PDB file of C-alpha atoms in Angstrom:
ATOM      1  CA  MET X   1     -62.076  77.251  39.659  1.00 54.00           C
ATOM      2  CA  ALA X   2     -60.110  74.659  42.002  1.00 63.00           C
ATOM      3  CA  GLY X   3     -62.644  71.913  40.994  1.00 75.00           C
ATOM      4  CA  PRO X   4     -61.691  71.559  37.282  1.00 72.00           C
ATOM      5  CA  ARG X   5     -57.840  71.879  38.033  1.00 76.00           C
ATOM      6  CA  MET X   6     -58.101  69.110  40.839  1.00 69.00           C
ATOM      7  CA  ILE X   7     -59.895  66.823  38.221  1.00 72.00           C
ATOM      8  CA  VAL X   8     -57.346  67.390  35.713  1.00 65.00           C
ATOM      9  CA  LEU X   9     -54.511  66.958  38.104  1.00 63.00           C
ATOM     10  CA  GLY X  10     -56.130  63.761  39.359  1.00 62.00           C
ATOM     11  CA  LEU X  11     -56.391  62.319  35.990  1.00 61.00           C
ATOM     12  CA  LEU X  12     -52.811  63.093  35.106  1.00 59.00           C
ATOM     13  CA  LEU X  13     -51.739  61.449  38.354  1.00 55.00           C
ATOM     14  CA  LEU X  14     -53.935  58.495  37.495  1.00 53.00           C
ATOM     15  CA  ALA X  15     -52.343  58.096  34.029  1.00 55.00           C
ATOM     16  CA  PHE X  16     -48.799  58.488  35.353  1.00 51.00           C
ATOM     17  CA  CYS X  17     -49.506  55.903  38.129  1.00 46.00           C
ATOM     18  CA  ALA X  18     -50.958  53.421  35.435  1.00 49.00           C
ATOM     19  CA  HIS X  19     -47.926  53.827  33.376  1.00 48.00           C
ATOM     20  CA  CYS X  20     -45.709  53.111  36.224  1.00 45.00           C
ATOM     21  CA  ILE X  21     -47.380  49.931  37.330  1.00 48.00           C
ATOM     22  CA  SER X  22     -47.579  48.266  33.835  1.00 46.00           C
ATOM     23  CA  PRO X  23     -44.347  46.550  33.061  1.00 47.00           C
ATOM     24  CA  THR X  24     -42.570  47.984  30.225  1.00 48.00           C
ATOM     25  CA  GLY X  25     -42.198  45.592  27.149  1.00 48.00           C
ATOM     26  CA  SER X  26     -44.804  43.062  28.429  1.00 47.00           C
ATOM     27  CA  VAL X  27     -45.802  40.438  25.926  1.00 47.00           C
ATOM     28  CA  ILE X  28     -48.812  38.471  26.264  1.00 52.00           C
ATOM     29  CA  ILE X  29     -48.079  34.736  25.379  1.00 51.00           C
ATOM     30  CA  PRO X  30     -51.197  32.777  24.441  1.00 57.00           C
ATOM     31  CA  SER X  31     -51.617  29.527  26.432  1.00 69.00           C
ATOM     32  CA  SER X  32     -51.267  27.563  23.245  1.00 82.00           C
ATOM     33  CA  CYS X  33     -47.558  28.381  22.798  1.00 88.00           C
ATOM     34  CA  CYS X  34     -44.431  26.132  23.460  1.00 89.00           C
ATOM     35  CA  MET X  35     -41.914  27.514  26.030  1.00 89.00           C
ATOM     36  CA  SER X  36     -39.843  24.414  25.756  1.00 91.00           C
ATOM     37  CA  PHE X  37     -39.882  21.187  24.118  1.00 93.00           C
ATOM     38  CA  THR X  38     -40.114  17.723  25.589  1.00 91.00           C
ATOM     39  CA  SER X  39     -36.737  15.951  25.785  1.00 87.00           C
ATOM     40  CA  LYS X  40     -38.297  12.359  25.519  1.00 89.00           C
ATOM     41  CA  LYS X  41     -40.072  11.050  22.723  1.00 90.00           C
ATOM     42  CA  ILE X  42     -43.968  10.480  23.418  1.00 90.00           C
ATOM     43  CA  GLN X  43     -45.319   7.037  22.590  1.00 94.00           C
ATOM     44  CA  GLU X  44     -47.117   7.562  19.290  1.00 95.00           C
ATOM     45  CA  ASN X  45     -50.074   5.331  20.253  1.00 95.00           C
ATOM     46  CA  ARG X  46     -51.085   7.655  23.036  1.00 96.00           C
ATOM     47  CA  VAL X  47     -51.119  10.729  20.835  1.00 96.00           C
ATOM     48  CA  VAL X  48     -54.466  11.504  19.533  1.00 96.00           C
ATOM     49  CA  SER X  49     -54.209  15.016  18.028  1.00 95.00           C
ATOM     50  CA  TYR X  50     -51.716  17.992  17.594  1.00 95.00           C
ATOM     51  CA  GLN X  51     -51.781  21.751  17.067  1.00 93.00           C
ATOM     52  CA  VAL X  52     -49.191  23.874  15.509  1.00 92.00           C
ATOM     53  CA  ALA X  53     -47.809  26.907  17.750  1.00 88.00           C
ATOM     54  CA  ASN X  54     -46.258  29.259  15.012  1.00 82.00           C
ATOM     55  CA  ARG X  55     -43.776  32.080  15.454  1.00 79.00           C
ATOM     56  CA  SER X  56     -46.201  34.796  14.443  1.00 82.00           C
ATOM     57  CA  VAL X  57     -47.973  34.403  17.784  1.00 82.00           C
ATOM     58  CA  CYS X  58     -45.561  32.527  20.014  1.00 86.00           C
ATOM     59  CA  PRO X  59     -41.918  33.026  21.050  1.00 86.00           C
ATOM     60  CA  LYS X  60     -41.045  29.331  19.624  1.00 86.00           C
ATOM     61  CA  ALA X  61     -42.461  27.427  16.784  1.00 90.00           C
ATOM     62  CA  GLY X  62     -43.611  24.253  18.034  1.00 94.00           C
ATOM     63  CA  VAL X  63     -46.059  21.432  17.762  1.00 94.00           C
ATOM     64  CA  ILE X  64     -48.446  20.724  20.760  1.00 94.00           C
ATOM     65  CA  PHE X  65     -49.467  17.037  20.965  1.00 95.00           C
ATOM     66  CA  THR X  66     -52.426  15.963  22.926  1.00 94.00           C
ATOM     67  CA  THR X  67     -52.461  12.404  24.463  1.00 95.00           C
ATOM     68  CA  LYS X  68     -55.532  10.160  25.190  1.00 95.00           C
ATOM     69  CA  LYS X  69     -55.520  11.405  28.768  1.00 95.00           C
ATOM     70  CA  GLY X  70     -55.663  15.120  27.643  1.00 94.00           C
ATOM     71  CA  LEU X  71     -52.045  15.689  28.526  1.00 93.00           C
ATOM     72  CA  LYS X  72     -50.230  18.274  26.462  1.00 93.00           C
ATOM     73  CA  PHE X  73     -46.545  18.040  25.239  1.00 94.00           C
ATOM     74  CA  CYS X  74     -44.501  20.446  22.978  1.00 94.00           C
ATOM     75  CA  GLY X  75     -42.411  18.868  20.307  1.00 95.00           C
ATOM     76  CA  ASP X  76     -39.658  20.495  18.252  1.00 95.00           C
ATOM     77  CA  PRO X  77     -40.881  20.682  14.606  1.00 94.00           C
ATOM     78  CA  LYS X  78     -37.459  19.992  13.397  1.00 94.00           C
ATOM     79  CA  GLN X  79     -37.403  16.587  15.023  1.00 95.00           C
ATOM     80  CA  ALA X  80     -37.940  13.709  12.810  1.00 95.00           C
ATOM     81  CA  TRP X  81     -40.270  11.986  15.340  1.00 96.00           C
ATOM     82  CA  VAL X  82     -42.465  14.938  15.500  1.00 96.00           C
ATOM     83  CA  GLN X  83     -42.641  15.126  11.760  1.00 97.00           C
ATOM     84  CA  LYS X  84     -43.629  11.437  11.498  1.00 97.00           C
ATOM     85  CA  TYR X  85     -46.359  11.833  14.207  1.00 97.00           C
ATOM     86  CA  ILE X  86     -47.708  14.894  12.242  1.00 96.00           C
ATOM     87  CA  ARG X  87     -47.989  12.734   8.974  1.00 96.00           C
ATOM     88  CA  ASN X  88     -49.434   9.818  10.615  1.00 96.00           C
ATOM     89  CA  LEU X  89     -52.135  11.856  12.456  1.00 96.00           C
ATOM     90  CA  ASP X  90     -52.976  13.719   9.176  1.00 95.00           C
ATOM     91  CA  ALA X  91     -53.275  10.386   7.212  1.00 94.00           C
ATOM     92  CA  LYS X  92     -55.563   8.925  10.065  1.00 92.00           C
ATOM     93  CA  ARG X  93     -57.705  12.098  10.124  1.00 90.00           C
ATOM     94  CA  LYS X  94     -57.834  11.871   6.412  1.00 90.00           C
ATOM     95  CA  ARG X  95     -59.001   8.169   6.444  1.00 88.00           C
ATOM     96  CA  SER X  96     -61.642   8.837   9.100  1.00 84.00           C
ATOM     97  CA  SER X  97     -63.046  11.784   7.355  1.00 80.00           C
ATOM     98  CA  SER X  98     -63.307  10.355   3.899  1.00 71.00           C
ATOM     99  CA  GLY X  99     -66.889   8.959   4.585  1.00 64.00           C
ATOM    100  CA  PRO X 100     -68.445   5.971   5.635  1.00 62.00           C
ATOM    101  CA  ARG X 101     -66.497   2.757   4.925  1.00 58.00           C
ATOM    102  CA  PRO X 102     -68.182  -0.295   3.548  1.00 57.00           C
ATOM    103  CA  VAL X 103     -68.732  -2.816   6.138  1.00 59.00           C
ATOM    104  CA  GLY X 104     -67.366  -6.230   5.226  1.00 53.00           C
ATOM    105  CA  VAL X 105     -68.551  -9.630   6.369  1.00 50.00           C
ATOM    106  CA  LYS X 106     -65.727 -11.478   8.285  1.00 49.00           C
ATOM    107  CA  GLY X 107     -67.135 -15.061   7.848  1.00 46.00           C
ATOM    108  CA  VAL X 108     -70.051 -16.865   6.235  1.00 45.00           C
ATOM    109  CA  ILE X 109     -72.475 -18.583   8.502  1.00 46.00           C
ATOM    110  CA  GLN X 110     -73.977 -21.558   7.085  1.00 46.00           C
ATOM    111  CA  ARG X 111     -76.953 -23.467   8.637  1.00 46.00           C
ATOM    112  CA  HIS X 112     -77.338 -27.291   8.100  1.00 47.00           C
ATOM    113  CA  CYS X 113     -80.537 -29.009   7.970  1.00 49.00           C
ATOM    114  CA  GLY X 114     -79.653 -31.592  10.468  1.00 48.00           C
ATOM    115  CA  ASN X 115     -78.476 -29.491  13.328  1.00 45.00           C
ATOM    116  CA  ASN X 116     -78.200 -25.880  14.381  1.00 45.00           C
ATOM    117  CA  THR X 117     -74.415 -25.598  14.245  1.00 42.00           C
ATOM    118  CA  ALA X 118     -73.081 -22.310  12.895  1.00 43.00           C
ATOM    119  CA  PHE X 119     -69.631 -22.355  10.985  1.00 41.00           C
TER     120      PHE X 119
END
């Protein structure tokens, strides 16, 4: 009879210890969230993409910009420069995904009979 009682008591003790160890009110925050915003404006020509971190998953709504070197910066979506970068990146993405662009000829090469000079 002592065997089943010890098992139940051990399980209760284990459940109690697990409850004591885990922090109460702990929140798991995804790595794609902004904890703070950059205080300086990033150079626009260095930014290659962005991702929106929304309030439904993150403590702060923000925009995560990725640079050519792979660095990530959080911008405040209320800032004018952040909104401008988003518009420009969306426009660039739209242009590049609109299909193949026609290749234009920059100059006409003419050959003259007397020599092999190209103009």
